[in-house]
Short mmCIF file of N, CA and C in Angstrom, two decimals:
data_model
loop_
_atom_site.label_atom_id
_atom_site.label_comp_id
_atom_site.label_asym_id
_atom_site.label_seq_id
_atom_site.Cartn_x
_atom_site.Cartn_y
_atom_site.Cartn_z
N MET O 1 -6.35 9.38 -1.97
CA MET O 1 -6.38 8.90 -3.36
C MET O 1 -5.68 9.91 -4.28
N ASN O 2 -5.96 11.18 -4.03
CA ASN O 2 -5.38 12.21 -4.90
C ASN O 2 -3.86 12.24 -4.85
N GLU O 3 -3.29 11.98 -3.67
CA GLU O 3 -1.84 12.07 -3.54
C GLU O 3 -1.14 11.00 -4.36
N PHE O 4 -1.86 9.91 -4.70
CA PHE O 4 -1.26 8.88 -5.54
C PHE O 4 -1.37 9.24 -7.02
N VAL O 5 -2.49 9.85 -7.40
CA VAL O 5 -2.72 10.21 -8.80
C VAL O 5 -1.79 11.34 -9.20
N LYS O 6 -1.62 12.30 -8.29
CA LYS O 6 -0.85 13.51 -8.56
C LYS O 6 0.61 13.29 -8.23
N ILE O 7 1.43 13.00 -9.23
CA ILE O 7 2.85 12.73 -9.02
C ILE O 7 3.68 13.92 -9.49
N ASP O 8 4.39 14.56 -8.54
CA ASP O 8 5.27 15.67 -8.87
C ASP O 8 6.63 15.10 -9.29
N LEU O 9 7.08 15.45 -10.49
CA LEU O 9 8.33 14.89 -10.99
C LEU O 9 9.52 15.32 -10.12
N ASN O 10 9.40 16.49 -9.47
CA ASN O 10 10.50 16.97 -8.63
C ASN O 10 10.64 16.13 -7.37
N SER O 11 9.55 15.52 -6.92
CA SER O 11 9.60 14.74 -5.68
C SER O 11 9.49 13.25 -6.01
N GLU O 12 10.24 12.84 -7.03
CA GLU O 12 10.21 11.44 -7.45
C GLU O 12 10.75 10.53 -6.35
N ASP O 13 11.79 11.00 -5.65
CA ASP O 13 12.36 10.22 -4.55
C ASP O 13 11.34 10.03 -3.44
N GLN O 14 10.60 11.12 -3.14
CA GLN O 14 9.60 11.05 -2.10
C GLN O 14 8.50 10.06 -2.48
N PHE O 15 8.10 10.08 -3.75
CA PHE O 15 7.09 9.14 -4.24
C PHE O 15 7.61 7.72 -4.11
N PHE O 16 8.88 7.50 -4.44
CA PHE O 16 9.46 6.16 -4.37
C PHE O 16 9.48 5.67 -2.93
N GLU O 17 9.85 6.57 -2.00
CA GLU O 17 9.85 6.20 -0.58
C GLU O 17 8.46 5.81 -0.14
N LYS O 18 7.45 6.60 -0.55
CA LYS O 18 6.07 6.32 -0.17
C LYS O 18 5.62 4.99 -0.78
N PHE O 19 6.05 4.74 -2.03
CA PHE O 19 5.70 3.50 -2.71
C PHE O 19 6.29 2.30 -1.96
N MET O 20 7.55 2.40 -1.56
CA MET O 20 8.20 1.31 -0.84
C MET O 20 7.54 1.08 0.51
N LEU O 21 7.19 2.18 1.19
CA LEU O 21 6.51 2.07 2.48
C LEU O 21 5.18 1.37 2.32
N ASN O 22 4.46 1.72 1.25
CA ASN O 22 3.17 1.08 0.99
C ASN O 22 3.34 -0.41 0.72
N ARG O 23 4.41 -0.77 0.02
CA ARG O 23 4.66 -2.20 -0.25
C ARG O 23 4.94 -2.96 1.04
N ILE O 24 5.72 -2.33 1.93
CA ILE O 24 6.03 -2.97 3.21
C ILE O 24 4.75 -3.15 4.02
N LEU O 25 3.92 -2.10 4.07
CA LEU O 25 2.67 -2.18 4.82
C LEU O 25 1.75 -3.23 4.21
N LEU O 26 1.75 -3.31 2.88
CA LEU O 26 0.90 -4.28 2.19
C LEU O 26 1.34 -5.70 2.55
N LYS O 27 2.65 -5.95 2.55
CA LYS O 27 3.15 -7.28 2.90
C LYS O 27 2.81 -7.62 4.34
N MET O 28 2.78 -6.59 5.22
CA MET O 28 2.47 -6.85 6.62
C MET O 28 0.99 -7.14 6.82
N TYR O 29 0.13 -6.37 6.14
CA TYR O 29 -1.30 -6.43 6.43
C TYR O 29 -2.08 -7.35 5.51
N LEU O 30 -1.56 -7.63 4.32
CA LEU O 30 -2.31 -8.44 3.36
C LEU O 30 -2.62 -9.83 3.90
N PRO O 31 -1.66 -10.54 4.52
CA PRO O 31 -1.99 -11.86 5.09
C PRO O 31 -3.12 -11.78 6.11
N LYS O 32 -3.12 -10.74 6.96
CA LYS O 32 -4.17 -10.59 7.96
C LYS O 32 -5.52 -10.37 7.29
N ILE O 33 -5.51 -9.56 6.22
CA ILE O 33 -6.75 -9.28 5.49
C ILE O 33 -7.27 -10.57 4.84
N ILE O 34 -6.37 -11.33 4.24
CA ILE O 34 -6.75 -12.58 3.57
C ILE O 34 -7.32 -13.56 4.59
N VAL O 35 -6.65 -13.69 5.74
CA VAL O 35 -7.15 -14.58 6.79
C VAL O 35 -8.53 -14.13 7.25
N GLY O 36 -8.70 -12.82 7.42
CA GLY O 36 -9.99 -12.27 7.83
C GLY O 36 -11.08 -12.60 6.82
N LEU O 37 -10.74 -12.48 5.53
CA LEU O 37 -11.73 -12.77 4.48
C LEU O 37 -12.09 -14.25 4.48
N LYS O 38 -11.09 -15.12 4.67
CA LYS O 38 -11.36 -16.56 4.70
C LYS O 38 -12.29 -16.92 5.85
N ILE O 39 -12.03 -16.30 7.02
CA ILE O 39 -12.87 -16.58 8.20
C ILE O 39 -14.30 -16.10 7.95
N ASN O 40 -14.43 -14.95 7.31
CA ASN O 40 -15.76 -14.41 7.05
C ASN O 40 -16.53 -15.23 6.01
N ASN O 41 -15.79 -15.84 5.09
CA ASN O 41 -16.45 -16.60 4.02
C ASN O 41 -16.99 -17.94 4.50
N ILE O 42 -16.40 -18.46 5.58
CA ILE O 42 -16.83 -19.78 6.07
C ILE O 42 -18.21 -19.70 6.69
#
């Protein structure tokens, strides 16, 4: 959690890379999470 709150201006590129990686992972895993939640709710 801290690594997201604490943004070093010098490593803006690194933050952007991490942000893009997180978006890719989110797109990959979010459907699975949503399907899991739907199954649990039934």
